[in-house]
C-alpha positions as MATLAB code, in Angstrom:
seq = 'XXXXXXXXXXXXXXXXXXXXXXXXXXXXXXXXXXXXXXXXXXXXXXXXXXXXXXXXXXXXXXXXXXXXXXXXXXXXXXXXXXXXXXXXXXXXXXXXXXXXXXXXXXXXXXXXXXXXXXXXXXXXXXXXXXXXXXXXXXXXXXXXXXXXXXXXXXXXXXXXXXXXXXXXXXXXXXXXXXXXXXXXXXXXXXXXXXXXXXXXXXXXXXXXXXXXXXXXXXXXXXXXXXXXXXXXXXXXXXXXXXXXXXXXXXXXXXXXXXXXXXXXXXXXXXXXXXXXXXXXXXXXXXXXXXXXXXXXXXXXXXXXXXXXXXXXXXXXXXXXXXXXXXXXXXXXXXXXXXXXXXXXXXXXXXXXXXXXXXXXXXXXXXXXXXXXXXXXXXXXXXXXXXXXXXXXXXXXXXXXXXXXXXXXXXXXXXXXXXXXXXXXXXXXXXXXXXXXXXXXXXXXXXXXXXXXXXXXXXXXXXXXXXXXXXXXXXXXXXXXXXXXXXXXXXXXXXXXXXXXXXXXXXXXXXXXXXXXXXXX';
ca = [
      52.616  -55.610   35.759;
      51.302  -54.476   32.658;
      50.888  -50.486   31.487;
      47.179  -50.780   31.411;
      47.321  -52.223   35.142;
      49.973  -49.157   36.065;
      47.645  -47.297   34.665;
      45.213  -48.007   37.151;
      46.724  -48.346   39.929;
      48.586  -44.885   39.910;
      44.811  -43.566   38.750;
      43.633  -44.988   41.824;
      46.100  -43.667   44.204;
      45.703  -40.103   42.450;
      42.089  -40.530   43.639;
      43.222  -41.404   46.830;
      44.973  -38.134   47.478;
      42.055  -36.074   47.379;
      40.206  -38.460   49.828;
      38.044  -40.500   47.665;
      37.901  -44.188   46.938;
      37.862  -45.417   43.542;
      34.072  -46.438   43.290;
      32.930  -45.806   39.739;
      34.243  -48.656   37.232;
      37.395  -46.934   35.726;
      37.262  -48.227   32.081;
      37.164  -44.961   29.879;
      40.568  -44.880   27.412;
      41.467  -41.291   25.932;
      38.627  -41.464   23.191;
      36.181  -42.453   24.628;
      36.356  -39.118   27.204;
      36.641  -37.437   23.837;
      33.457  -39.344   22.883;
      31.354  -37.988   26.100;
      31.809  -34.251   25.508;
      31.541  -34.178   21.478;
      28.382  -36.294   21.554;
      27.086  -33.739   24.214;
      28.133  -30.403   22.172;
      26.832  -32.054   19.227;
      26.575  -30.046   16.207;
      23.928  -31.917   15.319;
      21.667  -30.881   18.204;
      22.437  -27.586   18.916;
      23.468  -26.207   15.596;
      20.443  -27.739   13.981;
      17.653  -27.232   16.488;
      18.733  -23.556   16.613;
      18.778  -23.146   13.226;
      15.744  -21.231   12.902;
      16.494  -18.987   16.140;
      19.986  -17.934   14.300;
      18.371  -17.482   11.222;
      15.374  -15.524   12.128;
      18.079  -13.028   14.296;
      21.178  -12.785   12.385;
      20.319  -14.250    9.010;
      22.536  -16.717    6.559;
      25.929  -13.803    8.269;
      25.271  -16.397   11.453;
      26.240  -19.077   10.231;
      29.127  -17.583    8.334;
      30.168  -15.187   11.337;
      28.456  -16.238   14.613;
      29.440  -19.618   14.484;
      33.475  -18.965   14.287;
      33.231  -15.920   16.975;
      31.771  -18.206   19.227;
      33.626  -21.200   18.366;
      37.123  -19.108   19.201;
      35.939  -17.697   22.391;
      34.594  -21.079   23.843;
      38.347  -22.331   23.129;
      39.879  -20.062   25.604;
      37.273  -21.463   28.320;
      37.709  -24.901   27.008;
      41.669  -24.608   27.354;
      41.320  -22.650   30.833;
      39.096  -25.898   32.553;
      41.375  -28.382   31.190;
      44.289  -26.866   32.997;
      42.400  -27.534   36.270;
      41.076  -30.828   35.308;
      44.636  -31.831   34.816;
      45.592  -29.873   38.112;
      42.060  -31.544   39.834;
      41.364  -34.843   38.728;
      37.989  -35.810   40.659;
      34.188  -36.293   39.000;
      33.141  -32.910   41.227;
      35.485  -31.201   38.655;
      33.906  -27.565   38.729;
      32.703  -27.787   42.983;
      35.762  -29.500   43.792;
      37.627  -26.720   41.579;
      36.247  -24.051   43.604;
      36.440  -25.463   46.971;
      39.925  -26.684   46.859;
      40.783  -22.879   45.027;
      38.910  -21.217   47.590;
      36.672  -22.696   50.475;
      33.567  -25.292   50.695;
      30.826  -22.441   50.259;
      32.770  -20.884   46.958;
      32.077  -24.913   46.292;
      28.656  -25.601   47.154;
      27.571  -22.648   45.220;
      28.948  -23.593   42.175;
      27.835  -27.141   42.491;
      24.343  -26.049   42.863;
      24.792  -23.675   39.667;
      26.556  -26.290   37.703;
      23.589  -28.601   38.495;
      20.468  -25.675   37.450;
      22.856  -25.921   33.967;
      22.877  -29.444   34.139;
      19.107  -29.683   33.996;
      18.272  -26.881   31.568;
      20.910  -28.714   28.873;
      19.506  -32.419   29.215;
      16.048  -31.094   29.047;
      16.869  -28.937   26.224;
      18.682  -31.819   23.868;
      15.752  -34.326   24.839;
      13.591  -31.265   23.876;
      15.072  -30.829   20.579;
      15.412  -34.588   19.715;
      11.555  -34.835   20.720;
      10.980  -31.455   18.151;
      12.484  -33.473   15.246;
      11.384  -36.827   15.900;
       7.258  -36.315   16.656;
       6.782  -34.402   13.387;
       8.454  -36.832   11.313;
       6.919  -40.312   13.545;
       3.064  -37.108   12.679;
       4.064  -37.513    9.143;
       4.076  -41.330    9.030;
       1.132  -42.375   11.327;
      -1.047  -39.192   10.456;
      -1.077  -37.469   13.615;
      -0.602  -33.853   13.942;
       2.097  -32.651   16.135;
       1.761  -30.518   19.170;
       2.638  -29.276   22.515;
       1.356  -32.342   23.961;
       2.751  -34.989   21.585;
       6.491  -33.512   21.742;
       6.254  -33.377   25.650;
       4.745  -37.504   25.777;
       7.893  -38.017   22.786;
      10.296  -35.994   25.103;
       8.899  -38.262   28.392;
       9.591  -41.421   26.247;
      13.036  -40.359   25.141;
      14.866  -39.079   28.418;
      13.516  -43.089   29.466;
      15.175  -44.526   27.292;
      18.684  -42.811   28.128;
      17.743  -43.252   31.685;
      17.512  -47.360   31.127;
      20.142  -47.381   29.196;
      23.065  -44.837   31.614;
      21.035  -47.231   34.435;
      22.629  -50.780   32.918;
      25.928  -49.556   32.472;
      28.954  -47.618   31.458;
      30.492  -49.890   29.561;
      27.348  -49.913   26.986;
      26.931  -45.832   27.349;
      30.970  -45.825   26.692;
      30.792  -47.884   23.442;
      27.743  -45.870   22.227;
      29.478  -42.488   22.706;
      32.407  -43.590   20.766;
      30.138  -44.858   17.694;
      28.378  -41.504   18.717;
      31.703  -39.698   18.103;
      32.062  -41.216   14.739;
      28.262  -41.442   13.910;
      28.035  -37.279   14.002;
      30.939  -36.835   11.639;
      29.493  -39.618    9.404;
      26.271  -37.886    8.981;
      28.075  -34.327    8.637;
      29.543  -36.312    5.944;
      26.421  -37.383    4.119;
      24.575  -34.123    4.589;
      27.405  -32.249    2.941;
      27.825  -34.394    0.507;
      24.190  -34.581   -0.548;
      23.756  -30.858   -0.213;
      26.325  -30.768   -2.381;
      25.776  -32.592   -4.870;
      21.964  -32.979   -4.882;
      20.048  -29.594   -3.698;
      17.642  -28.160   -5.596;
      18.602  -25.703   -8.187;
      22.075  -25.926   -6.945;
      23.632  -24.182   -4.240;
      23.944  -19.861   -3.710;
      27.180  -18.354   -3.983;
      29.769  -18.765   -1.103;
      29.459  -14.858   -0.402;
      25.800  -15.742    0.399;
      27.151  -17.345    4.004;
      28.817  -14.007    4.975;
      25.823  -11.525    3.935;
      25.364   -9.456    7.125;
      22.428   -7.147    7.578;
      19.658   -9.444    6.983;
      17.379  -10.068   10.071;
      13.489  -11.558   10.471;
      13.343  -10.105   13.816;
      11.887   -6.501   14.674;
      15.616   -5.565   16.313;
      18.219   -3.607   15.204;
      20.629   -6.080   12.869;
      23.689   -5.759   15.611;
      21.606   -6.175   18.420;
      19.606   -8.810   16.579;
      22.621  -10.455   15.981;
      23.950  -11.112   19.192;
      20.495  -12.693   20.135;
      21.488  -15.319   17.367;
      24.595  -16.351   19.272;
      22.165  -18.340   21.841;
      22.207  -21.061   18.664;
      26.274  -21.630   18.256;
      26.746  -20.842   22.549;
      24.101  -23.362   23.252;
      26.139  -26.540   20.989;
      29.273  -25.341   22.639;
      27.961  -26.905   26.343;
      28.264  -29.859   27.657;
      32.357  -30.393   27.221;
      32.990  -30.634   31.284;
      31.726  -33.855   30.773;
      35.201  -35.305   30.158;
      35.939  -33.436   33.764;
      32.748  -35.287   34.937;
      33.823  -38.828   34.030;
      37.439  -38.323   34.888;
      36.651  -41.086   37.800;
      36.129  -43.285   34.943;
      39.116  -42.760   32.749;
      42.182  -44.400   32.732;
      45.387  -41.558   32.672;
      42.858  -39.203   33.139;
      45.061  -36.323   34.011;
      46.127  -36.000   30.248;
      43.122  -37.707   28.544;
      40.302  -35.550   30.179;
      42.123  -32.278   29.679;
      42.648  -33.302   25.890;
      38.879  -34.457   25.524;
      38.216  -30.974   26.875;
      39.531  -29.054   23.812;
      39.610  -31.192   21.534;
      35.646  -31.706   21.712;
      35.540  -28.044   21.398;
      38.428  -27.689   18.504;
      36.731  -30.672   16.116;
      33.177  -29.495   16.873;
      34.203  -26.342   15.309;
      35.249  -27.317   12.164;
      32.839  -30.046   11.415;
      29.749  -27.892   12.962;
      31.232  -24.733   10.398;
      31.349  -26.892    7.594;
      27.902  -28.550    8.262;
      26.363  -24.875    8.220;
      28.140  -23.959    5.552;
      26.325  -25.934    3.409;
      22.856  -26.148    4.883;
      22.906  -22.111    4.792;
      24.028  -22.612    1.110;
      21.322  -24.323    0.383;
      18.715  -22.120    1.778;
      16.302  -20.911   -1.188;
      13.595  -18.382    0.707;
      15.366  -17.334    3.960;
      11.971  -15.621    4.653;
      10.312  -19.249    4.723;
      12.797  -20.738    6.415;
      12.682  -18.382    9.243;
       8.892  -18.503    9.432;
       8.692  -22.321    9.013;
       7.645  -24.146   12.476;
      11.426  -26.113   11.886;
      13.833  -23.951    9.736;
      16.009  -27.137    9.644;
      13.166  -29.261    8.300;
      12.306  -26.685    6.120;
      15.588  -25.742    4.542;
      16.661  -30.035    3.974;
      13.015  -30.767    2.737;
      13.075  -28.079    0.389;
      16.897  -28.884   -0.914;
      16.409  -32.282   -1.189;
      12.854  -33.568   -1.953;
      10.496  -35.331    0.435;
      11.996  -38.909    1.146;
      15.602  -38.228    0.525;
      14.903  -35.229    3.149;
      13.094  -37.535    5.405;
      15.769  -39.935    5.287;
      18.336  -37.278    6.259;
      16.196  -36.109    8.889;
      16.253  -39.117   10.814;
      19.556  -39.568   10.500;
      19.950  -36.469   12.428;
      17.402  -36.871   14.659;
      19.479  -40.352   16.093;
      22.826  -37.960   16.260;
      20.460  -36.277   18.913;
      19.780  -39.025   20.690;
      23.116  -39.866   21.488;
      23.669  -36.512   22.298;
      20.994  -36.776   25.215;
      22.448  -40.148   26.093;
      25.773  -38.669   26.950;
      24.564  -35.745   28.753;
      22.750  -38.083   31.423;
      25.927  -39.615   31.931;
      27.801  -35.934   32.786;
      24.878  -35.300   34.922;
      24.402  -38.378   37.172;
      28.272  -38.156   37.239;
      28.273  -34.752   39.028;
      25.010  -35.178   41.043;
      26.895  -38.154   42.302;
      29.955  -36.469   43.234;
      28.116  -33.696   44.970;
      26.096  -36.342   47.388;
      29.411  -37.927   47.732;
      29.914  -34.568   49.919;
      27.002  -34.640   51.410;
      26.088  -31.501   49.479;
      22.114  -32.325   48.491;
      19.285  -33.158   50.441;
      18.874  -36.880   50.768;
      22.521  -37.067   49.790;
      23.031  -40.802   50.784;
      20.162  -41.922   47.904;
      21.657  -40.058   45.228;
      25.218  -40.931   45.922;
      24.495  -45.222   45.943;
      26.393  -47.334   42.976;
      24.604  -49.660   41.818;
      25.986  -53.368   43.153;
      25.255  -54.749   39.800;
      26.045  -52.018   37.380;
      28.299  -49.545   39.233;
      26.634  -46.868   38.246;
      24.974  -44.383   40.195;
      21.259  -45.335   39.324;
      19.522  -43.545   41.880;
      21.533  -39.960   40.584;
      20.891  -41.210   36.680;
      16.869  -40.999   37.634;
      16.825  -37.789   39.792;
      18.511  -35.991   36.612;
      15.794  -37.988   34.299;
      13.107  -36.361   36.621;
      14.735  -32.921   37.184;
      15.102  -32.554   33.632;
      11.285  -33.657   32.457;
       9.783  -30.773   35.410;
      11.689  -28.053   33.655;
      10.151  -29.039   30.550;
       7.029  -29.825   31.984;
       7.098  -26.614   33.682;
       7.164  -24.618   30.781;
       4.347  -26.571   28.853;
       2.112  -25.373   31.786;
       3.202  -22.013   31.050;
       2.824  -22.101   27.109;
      -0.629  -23.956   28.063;
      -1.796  -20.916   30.351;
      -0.185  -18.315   27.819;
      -0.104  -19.659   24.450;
       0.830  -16.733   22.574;
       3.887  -15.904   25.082;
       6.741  -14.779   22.122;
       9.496  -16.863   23.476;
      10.181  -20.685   22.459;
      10.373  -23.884   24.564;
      13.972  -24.758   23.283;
      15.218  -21.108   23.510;
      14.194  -20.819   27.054;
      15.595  -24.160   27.953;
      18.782  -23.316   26.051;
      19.260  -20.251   27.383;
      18.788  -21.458   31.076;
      21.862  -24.276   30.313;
      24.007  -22.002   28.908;
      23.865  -19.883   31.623;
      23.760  -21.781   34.412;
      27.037  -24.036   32.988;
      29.096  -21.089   32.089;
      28.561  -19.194   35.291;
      29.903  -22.691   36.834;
      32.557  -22.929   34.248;
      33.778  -19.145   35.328;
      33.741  -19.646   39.046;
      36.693  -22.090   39.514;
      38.955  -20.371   36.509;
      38.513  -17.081   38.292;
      39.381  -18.656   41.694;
      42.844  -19.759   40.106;
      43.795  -16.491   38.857;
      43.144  -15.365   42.778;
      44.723  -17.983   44.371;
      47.743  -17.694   41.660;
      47.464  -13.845   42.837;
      47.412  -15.154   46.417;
      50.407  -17.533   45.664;
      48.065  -20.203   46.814;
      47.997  -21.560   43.193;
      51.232  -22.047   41.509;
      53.279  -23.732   38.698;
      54.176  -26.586   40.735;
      50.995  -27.781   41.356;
      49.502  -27.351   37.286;
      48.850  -31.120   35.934;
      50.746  -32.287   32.929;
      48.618  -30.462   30.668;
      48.817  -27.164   31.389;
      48.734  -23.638   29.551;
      52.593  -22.551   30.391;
      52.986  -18.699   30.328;
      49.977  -18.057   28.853;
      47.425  -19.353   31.429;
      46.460  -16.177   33.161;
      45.987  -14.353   29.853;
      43.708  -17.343   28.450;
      42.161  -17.232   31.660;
      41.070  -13.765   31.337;
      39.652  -13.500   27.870;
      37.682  -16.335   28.960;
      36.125  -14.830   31.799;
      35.175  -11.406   29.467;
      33.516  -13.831   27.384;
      31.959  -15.831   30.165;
      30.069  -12.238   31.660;
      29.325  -10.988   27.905;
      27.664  -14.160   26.317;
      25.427  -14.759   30.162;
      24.201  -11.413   29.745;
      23.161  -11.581   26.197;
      21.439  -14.953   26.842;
      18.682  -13.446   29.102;
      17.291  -10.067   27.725;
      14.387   -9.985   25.485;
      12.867  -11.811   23.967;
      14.260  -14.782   26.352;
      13.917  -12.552   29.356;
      12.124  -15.582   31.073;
      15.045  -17.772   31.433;
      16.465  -14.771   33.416;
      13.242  -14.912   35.477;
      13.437  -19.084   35.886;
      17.530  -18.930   36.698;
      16.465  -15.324   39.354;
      13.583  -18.014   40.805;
      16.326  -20.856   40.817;
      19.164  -18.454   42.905;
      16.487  -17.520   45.560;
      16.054  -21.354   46.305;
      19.234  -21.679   46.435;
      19.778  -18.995   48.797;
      16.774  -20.343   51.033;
      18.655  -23.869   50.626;
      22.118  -21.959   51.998;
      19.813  -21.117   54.998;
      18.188  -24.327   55.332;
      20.686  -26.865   55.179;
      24.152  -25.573   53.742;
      25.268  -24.607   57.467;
      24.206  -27.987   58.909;
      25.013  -30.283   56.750;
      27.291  -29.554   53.824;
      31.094  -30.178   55.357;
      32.905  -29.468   51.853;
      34.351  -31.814   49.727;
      36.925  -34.139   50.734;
      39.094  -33.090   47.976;
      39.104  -29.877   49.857;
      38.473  -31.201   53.983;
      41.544  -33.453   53.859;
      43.910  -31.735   51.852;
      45.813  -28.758   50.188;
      47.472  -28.103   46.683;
      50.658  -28.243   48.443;
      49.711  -31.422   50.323;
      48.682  -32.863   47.202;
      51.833  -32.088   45.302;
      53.859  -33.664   48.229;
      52.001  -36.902   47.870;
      52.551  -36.830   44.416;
      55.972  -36.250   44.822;
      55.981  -39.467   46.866;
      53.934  -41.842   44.714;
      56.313  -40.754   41.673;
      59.673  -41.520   43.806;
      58.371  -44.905   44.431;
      57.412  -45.438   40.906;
      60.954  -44.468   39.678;
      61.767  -41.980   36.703;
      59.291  -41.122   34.649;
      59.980  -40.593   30.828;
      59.105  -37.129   30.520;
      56.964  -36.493   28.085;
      55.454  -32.726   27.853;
      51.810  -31.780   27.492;
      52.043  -28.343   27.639;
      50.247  -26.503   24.877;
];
């Protein structure tokens, strides 16, 4: 037998402990569950579509400050889930988290939260890919851009990634790995041509640091921490590697390290990518005011056609950003009707014969994502001058809605390790060592302080959408939790300390193992 087929076969059976059967086509290697969450964080989507918000609040100090506070906070959440993903390897990853951690509802709830985050984050990259692409597809055929030619651009772009997640995982895997290396390709090339070919040159490094500076009618501080919503925002999406763990071969190392590693290299590259765009900036003022700061800052640095060029270079990193991010979604819707935990659970949790892939799940996201959008273009129709943005209130709903998911099943370890429920014996390979809890901890503070901030004013209406969201849930508790939702069968058939035992029993019949460490 060869690794690759050992591989697979003790993959399998770890599947088989927690009660499923291996389904999905299990073809992923380490990079390309890497590939999945650093195409969805993106630097090129978030950081660049919320250019103008982190501008306008905390000035060219945002890019130079925001960016790394957020950055090293998101690292201690990062490092926190891929302890349990190594601990948990199923595609429910957050649900099944919280269920086995605590109990089915603990589960359901967080499944249904993960999910509203879900939504608001693939709506909100199509959004943005649809905000760059329809003004520069205005500028060639002599259109103007609107409201209503962004939302028929957004409609035509979540198709495409729905046709494309439809055919097959073994496309969508080989695009997020050129995805992977596309983004820090064109980081590349706008760096370098920033660099070497802006305008009048570039300001003075001290310019990325200047704090104090704000287009917004708040106080500087306070204005500041509005900003945050553009470098929180990029850093979403990394559970993905948890989401496709089904699909990836030694996934209880690879999906851990595709975890934090997504987070760790978006960091630098996304800093350095700022760095110079903010460097380049010649009437911050402008920039702030323009419809697209982003378009506005690279047009004005680098000339019409060079800019344009540039532009759409970006515009296809976004693209594969959305791509990926159907692919985390369908994965977790289909996990979720797996269990039986959705309405009409048995259509959303078919594989297709011919693809195996979850088709029916891929299209419900496609359509859940295009109402929220659509949604809110009835709203800005009805109330044009309301202050708040599309892609802020779409941003601010994902980030909320995915961290409060990401929280649930970290802070259900440190009770069941308080419980003794949860102990050292039954952490994966890759696991945090003595300084779990403490990791843990910092990135639950975060968790509370960055939801909070992502909902007052002026984005007070994602708070509204994600209160209107809860109180269906709540009515859906009601309605058909209690008769139909029997938990998870990573939590119905099993304990940690079952688990561990049937480890215990698959590794005596494979013989020694070599003993390689993966504690960090």
């Amino acid at each position: 037998m060869n690794a690759q087929s050992h591989h697979h076969d003790k993959d399998k059976q770890d599947l088989n402990k927690f009660g499923y059967a291996q389904e999905l086509l299990r073809s992923m290697g380490g990079f390309s569950n890497f590939a999945i969450s650093f195409s969805i964080i993106s630097i090129l989507t978030g950081a660049v579509s919320l250019y103008g918000h982190g501008l306008t609040y905390g000035g060219a100090g945002m890019m130079g400050f925001g960016w790394p506070i957020v950055a090293l906070f998101v690292m201690f959440v990062a490092a926190a889930m891929a302890e349990l993903a190594s601990a948990i390897p199923t595609a429910g990853a957050l649900y099944h988290w919280a269920a086995i951690l605590k109990n089915k509802r603990w589960g359901w709830y967080t499944a249904w939260i993960n999910l509203i985050g879900q939504i608001g984050i693939v709506a909100g990259i199509d959004y943005s890919v649809a905000l760059f692409a329809d003004p520069l597809l205005a500028s060639v055929f002599g259109y103007t851009s609107d409201n209503t030619s962004v939302l028929i651009a957004f409609t035509v772009i979540l198709l495409t990634h729905g046709i494309l997640n439809h055919i097959g995982i073994r496309i969508v895997a080989k695009l997020n790995d050129f995805s992977a290396w596309y983004h820090i390709v064109i980081v590349a090339v706008l760096v370098v041509s920033l660099a070497f070919f802006t305008k009048g040159g570039l300001n003075s490094v001290d310019y990325l640091f200047k704090v104090g500076e704000t287009f917004s009618d708040k106080p500087y501080m306070f204005a500041f921490l509005i900003g945050l919503l553009q470098a929180q925002w990029t850093f979403t999406g990394f559970d993905a590697s948890a989401h496709t763990i089904e699909e990836t071969i030694n996934p209880r190392v690879r999906a851990p390290w595709g975890i934090f590693t997504s987070v760790a290299y978006s960091f630098v590259f996304g800093f350095l990518m700022l760095a110079f765009v903010t460097l380049s900036i010649k009437d911050a003022g402008a920039a702030a005011g323009a419809d697209n700061a982003f378009i506005y800052v690279i047009s004005q640095a680098l000339g019409g056609t060079f800019g344009s060029i540039i532009l759409w270079l970006v515009t296809a990193a976004m693209w594969f950003c959305g791509l990926s991010s159907i692919t985390s979604f369908s994965r977790m819707m289909y996990a979720f009707s797996r269990d039986k935990g959705m309405p009409l659970s048995s259509q959303w949790a078919q594989i297709s014969k011919k693809y195996r892939t979850p088709a029916k799940a891929i299209w419900l996201a496609i359509i859940l994502s295009f109402l929220l959008a659509f949604v809110d273009y009835i709203i800005k129709t009805v109330n044009p001058d309301a202050a708040y943005t599309t892609i802020a209130f779409l941003t601010a709903v994902s980030v909320v809605g995915l961290y409060v998911a990401y929280g649930i099943p970290i802070w259900l370890k440190l009770r069941a390790k308080a419980s003794g429920r949860f102990q050292e014996k039954h952490l994966g390979p890759w696991n945090l060592g003595k300084y779990s809890d403490a990791i843990s901890i910092v990135a639950l503070i975060w968790i509370v302080f960055i939801c909070i901030m992502m909902v007052i004013p002026p984005n007070e209406t994602a708070g509204y959408a994600l209160a209107a969201m809860l109180v269906v849930l709540v009515i859906m508790d009601l309605a058909y939790y209690k008769r139909h939702f029997q938990g998870p069968q990573a939590a119905l058939n099993t304990s940690m300390d079952e688990i561990l035992r049937r480890e215990q029993a698959l590794e005596a019949a494979d013989g020694p193992k070599s003993g390689v460490s993966h504690k960090v």
